[in-house]
mmCIF file with all atom_site columns, C-alpha atoms in Angstrom:
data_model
loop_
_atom_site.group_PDB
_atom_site.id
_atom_site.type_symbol
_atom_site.label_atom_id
_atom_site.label_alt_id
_atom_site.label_comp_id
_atom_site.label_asym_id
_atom_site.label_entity_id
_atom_site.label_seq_id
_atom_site.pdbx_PDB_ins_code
_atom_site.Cartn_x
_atom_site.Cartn_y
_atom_site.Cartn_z
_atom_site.occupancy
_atom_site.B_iso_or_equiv
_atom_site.pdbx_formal_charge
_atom_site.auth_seq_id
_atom_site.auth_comp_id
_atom_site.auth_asym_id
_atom_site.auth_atom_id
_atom_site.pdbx_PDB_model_num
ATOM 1   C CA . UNK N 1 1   ? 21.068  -91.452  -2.609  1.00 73.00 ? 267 UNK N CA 1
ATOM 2   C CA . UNK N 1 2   ? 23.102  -94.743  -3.699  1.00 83.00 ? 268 UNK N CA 1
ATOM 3   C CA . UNK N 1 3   ? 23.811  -95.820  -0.264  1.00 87.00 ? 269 UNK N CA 1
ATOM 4   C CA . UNK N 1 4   ? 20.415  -94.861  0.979   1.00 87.00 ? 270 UNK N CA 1
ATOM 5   C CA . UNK N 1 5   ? 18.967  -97.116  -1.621  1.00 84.00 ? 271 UNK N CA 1
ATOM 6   C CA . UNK N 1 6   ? 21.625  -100.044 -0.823  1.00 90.00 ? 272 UNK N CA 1
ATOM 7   C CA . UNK N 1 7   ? 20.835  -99.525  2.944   1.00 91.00 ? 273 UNK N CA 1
ATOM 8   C CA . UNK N 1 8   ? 17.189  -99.834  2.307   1.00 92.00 ? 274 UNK N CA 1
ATOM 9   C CA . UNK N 1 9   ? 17.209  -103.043 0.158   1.00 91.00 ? 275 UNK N CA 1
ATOM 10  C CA . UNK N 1 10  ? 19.703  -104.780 2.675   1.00 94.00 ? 276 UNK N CA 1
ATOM 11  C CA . UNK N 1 11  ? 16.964  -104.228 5.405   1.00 95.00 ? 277 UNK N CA 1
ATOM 12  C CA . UNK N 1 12  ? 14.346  -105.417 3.512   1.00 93.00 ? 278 UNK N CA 1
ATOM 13  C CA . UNK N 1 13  ? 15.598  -108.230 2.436   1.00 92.00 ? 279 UNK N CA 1
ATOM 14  C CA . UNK N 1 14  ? 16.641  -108.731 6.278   1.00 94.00 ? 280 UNK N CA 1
ATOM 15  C CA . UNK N 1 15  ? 13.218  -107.881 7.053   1.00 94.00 ? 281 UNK N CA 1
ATOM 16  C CA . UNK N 1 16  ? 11.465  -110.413 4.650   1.00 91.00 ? 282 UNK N CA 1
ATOM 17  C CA . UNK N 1 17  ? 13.797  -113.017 5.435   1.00 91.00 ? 283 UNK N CA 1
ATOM 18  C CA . UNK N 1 18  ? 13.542  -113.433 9.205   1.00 94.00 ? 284 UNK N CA 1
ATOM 19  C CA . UNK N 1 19  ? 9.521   -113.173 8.837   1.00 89.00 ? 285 UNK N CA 1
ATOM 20  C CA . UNK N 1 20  ? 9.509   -115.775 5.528   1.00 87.00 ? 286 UNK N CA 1
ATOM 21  C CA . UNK N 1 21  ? 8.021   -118.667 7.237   1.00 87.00 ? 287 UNK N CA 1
ATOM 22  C CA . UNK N 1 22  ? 5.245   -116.225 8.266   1.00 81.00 ? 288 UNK N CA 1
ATOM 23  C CA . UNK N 1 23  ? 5.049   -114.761 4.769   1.00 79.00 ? 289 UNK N CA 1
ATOM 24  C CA . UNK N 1 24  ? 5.071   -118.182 2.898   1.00 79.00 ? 290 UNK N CA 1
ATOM 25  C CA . UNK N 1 25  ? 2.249   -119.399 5.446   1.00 77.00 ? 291 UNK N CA 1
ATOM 26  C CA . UNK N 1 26  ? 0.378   -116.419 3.321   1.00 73.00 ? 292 UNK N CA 1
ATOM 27  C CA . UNK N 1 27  ? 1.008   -118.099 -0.307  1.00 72.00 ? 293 UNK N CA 1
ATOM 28  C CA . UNK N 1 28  ? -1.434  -121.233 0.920   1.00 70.00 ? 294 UNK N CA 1
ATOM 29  C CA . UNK N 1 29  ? -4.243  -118.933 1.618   1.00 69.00 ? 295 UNK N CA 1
ATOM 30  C CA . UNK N 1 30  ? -3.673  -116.392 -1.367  1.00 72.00 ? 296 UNK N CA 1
ATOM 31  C CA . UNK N 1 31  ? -1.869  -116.384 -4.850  1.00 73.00 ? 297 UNK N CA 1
ATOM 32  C CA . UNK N 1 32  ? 1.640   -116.221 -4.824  1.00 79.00 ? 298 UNK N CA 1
ATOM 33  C CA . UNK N 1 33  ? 1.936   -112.577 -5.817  1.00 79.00 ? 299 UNK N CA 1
ATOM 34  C CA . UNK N 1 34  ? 1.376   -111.835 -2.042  1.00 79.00 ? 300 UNK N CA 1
ATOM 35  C CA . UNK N 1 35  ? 5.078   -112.333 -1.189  1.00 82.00 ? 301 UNK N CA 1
ATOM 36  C CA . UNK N 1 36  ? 5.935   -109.498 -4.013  1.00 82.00 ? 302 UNK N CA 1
ATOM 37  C CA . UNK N 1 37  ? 3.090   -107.273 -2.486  1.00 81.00 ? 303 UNK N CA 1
ATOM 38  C CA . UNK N 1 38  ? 4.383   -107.894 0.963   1.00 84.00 ? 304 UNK N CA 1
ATOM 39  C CA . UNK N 1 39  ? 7.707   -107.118 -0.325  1.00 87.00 ? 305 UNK N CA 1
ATOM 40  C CA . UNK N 1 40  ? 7.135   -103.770 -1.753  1.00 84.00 ? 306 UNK N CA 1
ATOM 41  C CA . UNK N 1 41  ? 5.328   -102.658 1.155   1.00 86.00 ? 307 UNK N CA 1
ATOM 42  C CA . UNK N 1 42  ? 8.193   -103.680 3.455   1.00 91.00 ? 308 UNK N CA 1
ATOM 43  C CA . UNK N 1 43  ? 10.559  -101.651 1.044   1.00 91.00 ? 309 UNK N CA 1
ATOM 44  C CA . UNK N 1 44  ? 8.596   -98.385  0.798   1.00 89.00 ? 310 UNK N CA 1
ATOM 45  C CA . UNK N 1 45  ? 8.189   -98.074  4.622   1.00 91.00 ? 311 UNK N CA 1
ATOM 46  C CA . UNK N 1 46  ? 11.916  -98.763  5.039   1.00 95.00 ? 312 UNK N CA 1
ATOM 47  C CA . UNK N 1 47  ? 13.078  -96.801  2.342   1.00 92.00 ? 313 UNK N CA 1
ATOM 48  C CA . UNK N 1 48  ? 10.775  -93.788  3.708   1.00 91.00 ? 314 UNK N CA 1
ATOM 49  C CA . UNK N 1 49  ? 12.298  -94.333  7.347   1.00 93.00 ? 315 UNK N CA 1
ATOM 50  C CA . UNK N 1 50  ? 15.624  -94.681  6.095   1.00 93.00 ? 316 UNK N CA 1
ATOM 51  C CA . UNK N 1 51  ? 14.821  -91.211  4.098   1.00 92.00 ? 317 UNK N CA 1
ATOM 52  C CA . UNK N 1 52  ? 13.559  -89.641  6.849   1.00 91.00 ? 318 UNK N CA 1
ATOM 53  C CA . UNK N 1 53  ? 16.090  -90.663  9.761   1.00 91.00 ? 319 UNK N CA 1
ATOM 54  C CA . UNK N 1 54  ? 18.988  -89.405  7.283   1.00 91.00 ? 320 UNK N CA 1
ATOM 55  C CA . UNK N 1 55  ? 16.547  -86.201  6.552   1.00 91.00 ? 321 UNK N CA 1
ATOM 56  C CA . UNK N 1 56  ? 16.542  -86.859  3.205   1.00 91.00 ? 322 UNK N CA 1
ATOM 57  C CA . UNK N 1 57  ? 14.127  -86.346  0.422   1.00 91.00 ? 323 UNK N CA 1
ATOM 58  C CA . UNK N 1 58  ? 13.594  -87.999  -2.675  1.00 89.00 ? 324 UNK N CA 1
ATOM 59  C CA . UNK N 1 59  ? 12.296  -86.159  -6.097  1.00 90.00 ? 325 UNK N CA 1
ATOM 60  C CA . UNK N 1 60  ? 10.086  -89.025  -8.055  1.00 89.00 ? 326 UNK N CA 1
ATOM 61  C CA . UNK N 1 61  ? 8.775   -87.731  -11.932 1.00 91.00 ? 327 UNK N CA 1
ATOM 62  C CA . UNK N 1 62  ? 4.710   -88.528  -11.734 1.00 88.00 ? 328 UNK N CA 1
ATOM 63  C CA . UNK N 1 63  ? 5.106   -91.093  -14.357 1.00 91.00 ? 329 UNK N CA 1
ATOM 64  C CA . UNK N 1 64  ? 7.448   -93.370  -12.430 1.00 91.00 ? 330 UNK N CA 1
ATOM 65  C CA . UNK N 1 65  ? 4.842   -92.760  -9.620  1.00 89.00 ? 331 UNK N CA 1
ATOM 66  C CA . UNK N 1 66  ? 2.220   -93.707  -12.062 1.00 90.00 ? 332 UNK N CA 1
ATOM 67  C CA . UNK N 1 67  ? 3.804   -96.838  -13.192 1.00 93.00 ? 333 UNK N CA 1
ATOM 68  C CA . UNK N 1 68  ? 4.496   -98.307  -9.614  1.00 89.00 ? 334 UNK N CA 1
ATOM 69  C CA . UNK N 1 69  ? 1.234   -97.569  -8.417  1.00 90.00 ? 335 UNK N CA 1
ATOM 70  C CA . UNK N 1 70  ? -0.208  -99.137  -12.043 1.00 92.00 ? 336 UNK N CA 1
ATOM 71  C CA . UNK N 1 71  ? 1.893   -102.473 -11.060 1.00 90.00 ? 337 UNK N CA 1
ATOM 72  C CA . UNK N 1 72  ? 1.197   -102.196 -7.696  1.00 88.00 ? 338 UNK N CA 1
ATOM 73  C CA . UNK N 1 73  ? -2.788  -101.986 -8.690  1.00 91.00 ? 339 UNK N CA 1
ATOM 74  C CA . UNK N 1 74  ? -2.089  -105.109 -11.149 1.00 90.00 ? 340 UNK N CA 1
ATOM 75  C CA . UNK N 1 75  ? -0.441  -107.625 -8.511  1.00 85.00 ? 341 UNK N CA 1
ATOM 76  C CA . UNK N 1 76  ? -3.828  -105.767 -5.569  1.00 86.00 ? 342 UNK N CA 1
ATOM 77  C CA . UNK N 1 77  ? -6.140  -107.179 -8.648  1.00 87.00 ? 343 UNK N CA 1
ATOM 78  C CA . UNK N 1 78  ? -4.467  -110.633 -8.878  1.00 83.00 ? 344 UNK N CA 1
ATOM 79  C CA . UNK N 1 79  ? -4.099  -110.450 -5.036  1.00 80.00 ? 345 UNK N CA 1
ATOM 80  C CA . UNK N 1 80  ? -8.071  -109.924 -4.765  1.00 81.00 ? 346 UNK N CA 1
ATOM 81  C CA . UNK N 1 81  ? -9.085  -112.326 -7.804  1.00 81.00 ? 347 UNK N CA 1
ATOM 82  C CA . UNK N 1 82  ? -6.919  -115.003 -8.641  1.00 79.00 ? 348 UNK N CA 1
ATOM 83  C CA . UNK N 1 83  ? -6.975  -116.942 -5.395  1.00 69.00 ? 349 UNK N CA 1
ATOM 84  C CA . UNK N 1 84  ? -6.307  -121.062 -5.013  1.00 64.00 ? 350 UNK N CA 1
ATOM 85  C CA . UNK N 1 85  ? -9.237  -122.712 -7.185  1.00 61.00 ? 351 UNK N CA 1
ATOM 86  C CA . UNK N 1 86  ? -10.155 -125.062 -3.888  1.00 59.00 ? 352 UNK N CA 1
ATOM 87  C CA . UNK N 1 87  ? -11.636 -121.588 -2.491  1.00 61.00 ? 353 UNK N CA 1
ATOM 88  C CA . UNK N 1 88  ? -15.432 -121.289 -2.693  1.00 60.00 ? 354 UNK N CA 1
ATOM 89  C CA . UNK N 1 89  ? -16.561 -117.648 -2.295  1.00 68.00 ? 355 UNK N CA 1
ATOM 90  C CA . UNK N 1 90  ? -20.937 -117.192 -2.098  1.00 72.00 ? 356 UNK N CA 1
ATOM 91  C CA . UNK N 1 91  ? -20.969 -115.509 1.105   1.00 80.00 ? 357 UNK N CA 1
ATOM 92  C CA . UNK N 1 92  ? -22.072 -111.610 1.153   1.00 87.00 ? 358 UNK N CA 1
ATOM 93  C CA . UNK N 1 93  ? -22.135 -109.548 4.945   1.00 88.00 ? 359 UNK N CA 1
ATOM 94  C CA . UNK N 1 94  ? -24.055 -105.972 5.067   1.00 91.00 ? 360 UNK N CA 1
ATOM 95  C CA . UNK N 1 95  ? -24.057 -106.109 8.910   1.00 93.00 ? 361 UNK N CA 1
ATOM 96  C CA . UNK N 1 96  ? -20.896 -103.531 10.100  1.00 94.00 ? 362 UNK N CA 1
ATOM 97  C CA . UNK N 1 97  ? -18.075 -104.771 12.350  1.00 94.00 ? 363 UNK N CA 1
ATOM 98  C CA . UNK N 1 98  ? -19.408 -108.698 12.196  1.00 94.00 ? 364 UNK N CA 1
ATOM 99  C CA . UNK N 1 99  ? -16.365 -109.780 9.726   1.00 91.00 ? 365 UNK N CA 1
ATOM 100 C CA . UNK N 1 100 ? -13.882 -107.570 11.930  1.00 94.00 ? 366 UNK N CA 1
ATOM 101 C CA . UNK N 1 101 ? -15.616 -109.056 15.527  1.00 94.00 ? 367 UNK N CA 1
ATOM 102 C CA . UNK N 1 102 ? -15.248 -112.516 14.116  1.00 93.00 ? 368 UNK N CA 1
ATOM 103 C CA . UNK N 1 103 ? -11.524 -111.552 13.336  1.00 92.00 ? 369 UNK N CA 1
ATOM 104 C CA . UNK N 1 104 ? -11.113 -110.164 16.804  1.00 92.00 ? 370 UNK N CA 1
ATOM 105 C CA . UNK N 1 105 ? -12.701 -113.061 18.725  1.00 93.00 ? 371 UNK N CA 1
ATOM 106 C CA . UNK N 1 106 ? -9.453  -115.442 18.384  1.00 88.00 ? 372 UNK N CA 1
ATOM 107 C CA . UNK N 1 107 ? -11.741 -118.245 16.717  1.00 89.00 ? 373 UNK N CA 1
ATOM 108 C CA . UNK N 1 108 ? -9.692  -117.876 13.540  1.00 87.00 ? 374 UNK N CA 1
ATOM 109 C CA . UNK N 1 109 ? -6.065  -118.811 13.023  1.00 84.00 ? 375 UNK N CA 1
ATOM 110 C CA . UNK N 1 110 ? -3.896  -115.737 14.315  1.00 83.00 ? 376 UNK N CA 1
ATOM 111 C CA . UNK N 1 111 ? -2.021  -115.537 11.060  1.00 79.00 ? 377 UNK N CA 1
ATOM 112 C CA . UNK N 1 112 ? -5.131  -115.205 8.863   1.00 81.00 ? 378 UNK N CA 1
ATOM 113 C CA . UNK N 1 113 ? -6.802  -112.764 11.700  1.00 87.00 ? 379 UNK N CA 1
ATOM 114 C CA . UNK N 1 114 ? -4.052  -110.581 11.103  1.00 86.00 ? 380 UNK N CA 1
ATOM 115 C CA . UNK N 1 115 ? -3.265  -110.520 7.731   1.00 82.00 ? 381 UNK N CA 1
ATOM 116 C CA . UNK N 1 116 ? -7.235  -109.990 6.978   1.00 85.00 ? 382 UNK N CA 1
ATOM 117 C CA . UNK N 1 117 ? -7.340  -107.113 9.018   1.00 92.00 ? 383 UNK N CA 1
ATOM 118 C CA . UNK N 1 118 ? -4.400  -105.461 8.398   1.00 90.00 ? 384 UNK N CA 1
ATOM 119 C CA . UNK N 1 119 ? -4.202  -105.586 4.617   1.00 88.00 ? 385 UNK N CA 1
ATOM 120 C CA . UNK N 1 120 ? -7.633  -104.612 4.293   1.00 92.00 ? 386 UNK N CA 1
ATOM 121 C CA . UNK N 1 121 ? -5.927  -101.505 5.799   1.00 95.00 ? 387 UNK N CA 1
ATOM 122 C CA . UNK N 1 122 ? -2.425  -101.101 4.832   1.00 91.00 ? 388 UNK N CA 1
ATOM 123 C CA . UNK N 1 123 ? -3.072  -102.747 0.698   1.00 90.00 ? 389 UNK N CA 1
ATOM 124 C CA . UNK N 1 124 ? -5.202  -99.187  0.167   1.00 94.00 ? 390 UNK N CA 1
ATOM 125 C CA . UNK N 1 125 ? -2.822  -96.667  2.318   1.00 93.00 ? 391 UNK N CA 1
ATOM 126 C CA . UNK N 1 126 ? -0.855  -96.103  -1.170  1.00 91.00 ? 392 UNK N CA 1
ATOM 127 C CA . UNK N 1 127 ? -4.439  -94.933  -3.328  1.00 91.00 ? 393 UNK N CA 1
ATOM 128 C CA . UNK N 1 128 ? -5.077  -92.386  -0.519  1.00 91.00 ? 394 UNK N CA 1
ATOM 129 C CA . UNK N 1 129 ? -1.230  -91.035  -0.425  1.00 90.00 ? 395 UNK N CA 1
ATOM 130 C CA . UNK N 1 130 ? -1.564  -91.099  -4.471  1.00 88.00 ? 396 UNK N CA 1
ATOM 131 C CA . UNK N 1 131 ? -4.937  -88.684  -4.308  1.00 86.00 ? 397 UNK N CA 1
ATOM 132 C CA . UNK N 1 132 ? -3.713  -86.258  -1.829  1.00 86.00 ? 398 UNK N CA 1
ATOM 133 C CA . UNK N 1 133 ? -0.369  -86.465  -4.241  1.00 84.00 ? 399 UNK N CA 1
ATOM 134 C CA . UNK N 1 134 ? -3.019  -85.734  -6.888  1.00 78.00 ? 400 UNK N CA 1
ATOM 135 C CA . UNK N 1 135 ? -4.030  -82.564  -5.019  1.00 75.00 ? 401 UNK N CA 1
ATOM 136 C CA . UNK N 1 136 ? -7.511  -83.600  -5.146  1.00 76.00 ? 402 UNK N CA 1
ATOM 137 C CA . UNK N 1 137 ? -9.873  -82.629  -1.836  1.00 79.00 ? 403 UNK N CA 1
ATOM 138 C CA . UNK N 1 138 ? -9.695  -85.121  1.046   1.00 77.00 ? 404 UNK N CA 1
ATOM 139 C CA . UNK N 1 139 ? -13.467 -85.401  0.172   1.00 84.00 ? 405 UNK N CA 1
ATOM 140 C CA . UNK N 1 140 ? -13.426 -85.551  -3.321  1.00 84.00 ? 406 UNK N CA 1
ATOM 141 C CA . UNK N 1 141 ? -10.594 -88.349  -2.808  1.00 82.00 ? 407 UNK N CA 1
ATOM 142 C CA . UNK N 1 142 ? -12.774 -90.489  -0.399  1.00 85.00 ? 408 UNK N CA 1
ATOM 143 C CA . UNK N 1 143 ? -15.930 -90.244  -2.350  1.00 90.00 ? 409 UNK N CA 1
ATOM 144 C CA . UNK N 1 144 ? -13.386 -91.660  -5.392  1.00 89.00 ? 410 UNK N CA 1
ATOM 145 C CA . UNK N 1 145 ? -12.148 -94.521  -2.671  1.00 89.00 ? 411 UNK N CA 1
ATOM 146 C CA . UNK N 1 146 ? -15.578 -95.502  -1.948  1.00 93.00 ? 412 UNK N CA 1
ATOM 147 C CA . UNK N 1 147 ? -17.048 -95.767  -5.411  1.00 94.00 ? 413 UNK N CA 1
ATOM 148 C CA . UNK N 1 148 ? -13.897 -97.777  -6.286  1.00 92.00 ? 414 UNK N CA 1
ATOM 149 C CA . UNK N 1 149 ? -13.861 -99.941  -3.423  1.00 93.00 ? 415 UNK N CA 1
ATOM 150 C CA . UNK N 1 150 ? -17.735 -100.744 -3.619  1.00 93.00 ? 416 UNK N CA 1
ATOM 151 C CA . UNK N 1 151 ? -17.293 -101.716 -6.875  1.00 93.00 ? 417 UNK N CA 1
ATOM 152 C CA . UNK N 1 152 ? -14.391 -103.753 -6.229  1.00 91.00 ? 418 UNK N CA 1
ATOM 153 C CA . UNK N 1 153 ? -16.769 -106.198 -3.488  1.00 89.00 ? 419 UNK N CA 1
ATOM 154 C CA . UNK N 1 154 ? -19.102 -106.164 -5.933  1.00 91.00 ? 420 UNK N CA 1
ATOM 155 C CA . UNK N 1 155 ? -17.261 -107.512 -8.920  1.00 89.00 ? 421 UNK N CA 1
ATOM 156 C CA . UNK N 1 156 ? -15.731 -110.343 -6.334  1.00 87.00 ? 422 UNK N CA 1
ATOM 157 C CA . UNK N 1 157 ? -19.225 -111.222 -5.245  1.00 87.00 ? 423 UNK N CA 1
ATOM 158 C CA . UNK N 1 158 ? -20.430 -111.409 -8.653  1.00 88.00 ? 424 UNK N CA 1
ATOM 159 C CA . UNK N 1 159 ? -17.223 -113.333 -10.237 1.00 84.00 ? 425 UNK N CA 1
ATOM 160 C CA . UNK N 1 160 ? -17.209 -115.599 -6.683  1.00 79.00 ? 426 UNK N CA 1
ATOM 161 C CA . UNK N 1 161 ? -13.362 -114.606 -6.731  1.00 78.00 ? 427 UNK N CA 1
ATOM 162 C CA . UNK N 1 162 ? -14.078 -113.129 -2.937  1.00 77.00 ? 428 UNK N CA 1
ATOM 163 C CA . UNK N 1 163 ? -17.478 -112.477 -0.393  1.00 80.00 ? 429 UNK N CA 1
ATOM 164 C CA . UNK N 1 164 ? -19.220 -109.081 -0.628  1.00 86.00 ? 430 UNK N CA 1
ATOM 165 C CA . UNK N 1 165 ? -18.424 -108.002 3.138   1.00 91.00 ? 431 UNK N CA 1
ATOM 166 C CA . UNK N 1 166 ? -18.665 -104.494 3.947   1.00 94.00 ? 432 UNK N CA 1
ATOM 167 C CA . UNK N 1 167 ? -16.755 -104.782 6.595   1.00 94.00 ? 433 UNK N CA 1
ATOM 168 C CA . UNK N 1 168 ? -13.695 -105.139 3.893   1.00 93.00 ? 434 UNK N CA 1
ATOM 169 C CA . UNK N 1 169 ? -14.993 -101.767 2.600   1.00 94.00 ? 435 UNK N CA 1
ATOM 170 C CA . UNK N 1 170 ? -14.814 -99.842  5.795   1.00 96.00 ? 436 UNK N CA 1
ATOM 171 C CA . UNK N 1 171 ? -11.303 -101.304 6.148   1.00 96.00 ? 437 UNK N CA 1
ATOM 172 C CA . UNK N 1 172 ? -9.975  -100.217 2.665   1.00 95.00 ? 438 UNK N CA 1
ATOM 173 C CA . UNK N 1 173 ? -11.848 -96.957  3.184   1.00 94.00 ? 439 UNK N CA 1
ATOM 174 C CA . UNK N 1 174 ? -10.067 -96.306  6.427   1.00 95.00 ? 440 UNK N CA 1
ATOM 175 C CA . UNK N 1 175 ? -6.710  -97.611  4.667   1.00 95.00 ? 441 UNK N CA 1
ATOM 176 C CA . UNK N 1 176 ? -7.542  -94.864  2.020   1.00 93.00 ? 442 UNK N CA 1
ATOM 177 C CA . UNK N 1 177 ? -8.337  -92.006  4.538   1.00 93.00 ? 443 UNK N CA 1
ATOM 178 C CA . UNK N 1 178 ? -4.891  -93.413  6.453   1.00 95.00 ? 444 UNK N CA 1
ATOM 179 C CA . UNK N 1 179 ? -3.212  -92.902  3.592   1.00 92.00 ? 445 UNK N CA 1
ATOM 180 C CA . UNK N 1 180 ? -4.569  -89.295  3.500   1.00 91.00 ? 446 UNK N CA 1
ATOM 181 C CA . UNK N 1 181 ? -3.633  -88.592  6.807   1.00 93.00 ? 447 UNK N CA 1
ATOM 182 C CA . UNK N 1 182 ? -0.152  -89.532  6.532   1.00 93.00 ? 448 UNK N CA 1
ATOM 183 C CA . UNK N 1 183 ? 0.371   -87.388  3.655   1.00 91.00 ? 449 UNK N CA 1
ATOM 184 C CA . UNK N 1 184 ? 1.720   -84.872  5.192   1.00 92.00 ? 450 UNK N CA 1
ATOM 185 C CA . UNK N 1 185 ? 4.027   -86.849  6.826   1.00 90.00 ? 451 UNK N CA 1
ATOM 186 C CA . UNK N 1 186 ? 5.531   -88.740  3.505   1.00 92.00 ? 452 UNK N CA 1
ATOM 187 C CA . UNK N 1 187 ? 5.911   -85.088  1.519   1.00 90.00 ? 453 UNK N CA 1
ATOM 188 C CA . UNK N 1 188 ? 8.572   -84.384  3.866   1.00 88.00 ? 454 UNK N CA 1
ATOM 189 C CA . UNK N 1 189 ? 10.366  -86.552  2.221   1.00 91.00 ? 455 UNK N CA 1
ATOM 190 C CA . UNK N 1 190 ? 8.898   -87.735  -1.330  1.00 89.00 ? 456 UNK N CA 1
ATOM 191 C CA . UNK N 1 191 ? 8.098   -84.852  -3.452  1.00 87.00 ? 457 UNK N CA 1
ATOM 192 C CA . UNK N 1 192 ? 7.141   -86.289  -7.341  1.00 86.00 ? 458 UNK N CA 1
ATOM 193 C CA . UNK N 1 193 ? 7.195   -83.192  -9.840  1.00 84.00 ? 459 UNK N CA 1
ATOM 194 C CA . UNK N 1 194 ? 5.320   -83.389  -12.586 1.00 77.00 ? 460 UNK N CA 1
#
């Protein structure tokens, strides 16, 4: 498990280091904490591939689970909240797709295009693994997603730390349901006991 653990970090930090000018472009745009998020995520898809090409599995206790996905929520809430002070957020969008259309249309810079979309995605694939880890119903943890979510673009709206856009909560909700979908897939190789 050593050398998996050694092989995963060296290709992360390969990973992160060949992309850095892309990731840095990031730290203008958001808070600084971005680079950490973008680093974990890097290192829990490698380390998962890296499990599952050596077909191995890994045995997590919940609470370690608990605690990363506690600090992973932390740095998501200064991620969504704590963004450069020159940003002005008033805007609100209850018209589906428009945000994600926009995105599409190649008005906006690539970079920003793409990290919009697919963080609004991939940021919320751990909550729906969690869940399903949980044991809950793939309902019962998508009615929990929602309610969270909508209350998350409300609070941003409300605090003008981000726009109200429901377009951002079909994309976290279909990052959530993602993450339920791959479950299946990721219990082949992490199994957390209680």
């Amino acid at each position: 498990m050593k050398k998996t653990l050694i092989i995963t970090i060296f290709i992360t930090l390969g990973i992160f280091m060949v992309l850095s000018p892309v990731f840095i472009r990031l730290v203008s745009y958001l808070h600084p904490i971005v680079l950490v998020v973008v680093l974990l995520c890097i290192m829990g898809i490698v380390g998962f591939l890296v499990l599952l090409f050596k077909k191995e599995k890994i045995h997590i206790h919940y609470r370690i689970c608990l605690t990363i996905l506690t600090l992973y929520t932390v740095d998501l809430i200064v991620l969504l909240f704590f963004r450069p002070n020159d940003q002005s957020y008033n805007s609100m969008n209850l018209v589906p797709f428009s945000t994600i259309t926009f995105f599409l249309s190649g008005k906006v810079n690539w970079l920003i295009a793409f990290y919009n979309l697919a963080a609004n995605i991939g940021l919320f694939i751990p909550y729906g693994l969690f869940l399903s880890f949980k044991r809950f119903s793939q309902w019962k943890t998508l009615l929990i997603a929602f309610v969270m979510i909508a209350c998350i673009e409300v609070l941003q709206f409300v605090l003008h730390r981000g726009s109200l856009d429901i377009d951002d909560l079909i994309l976290n909700f279909l990052g959530v349901y993602l993450g339920c979908v791959l479950f299946p897939f990721v219990r082949k190789v992490v199994h957390i006991r209680d």
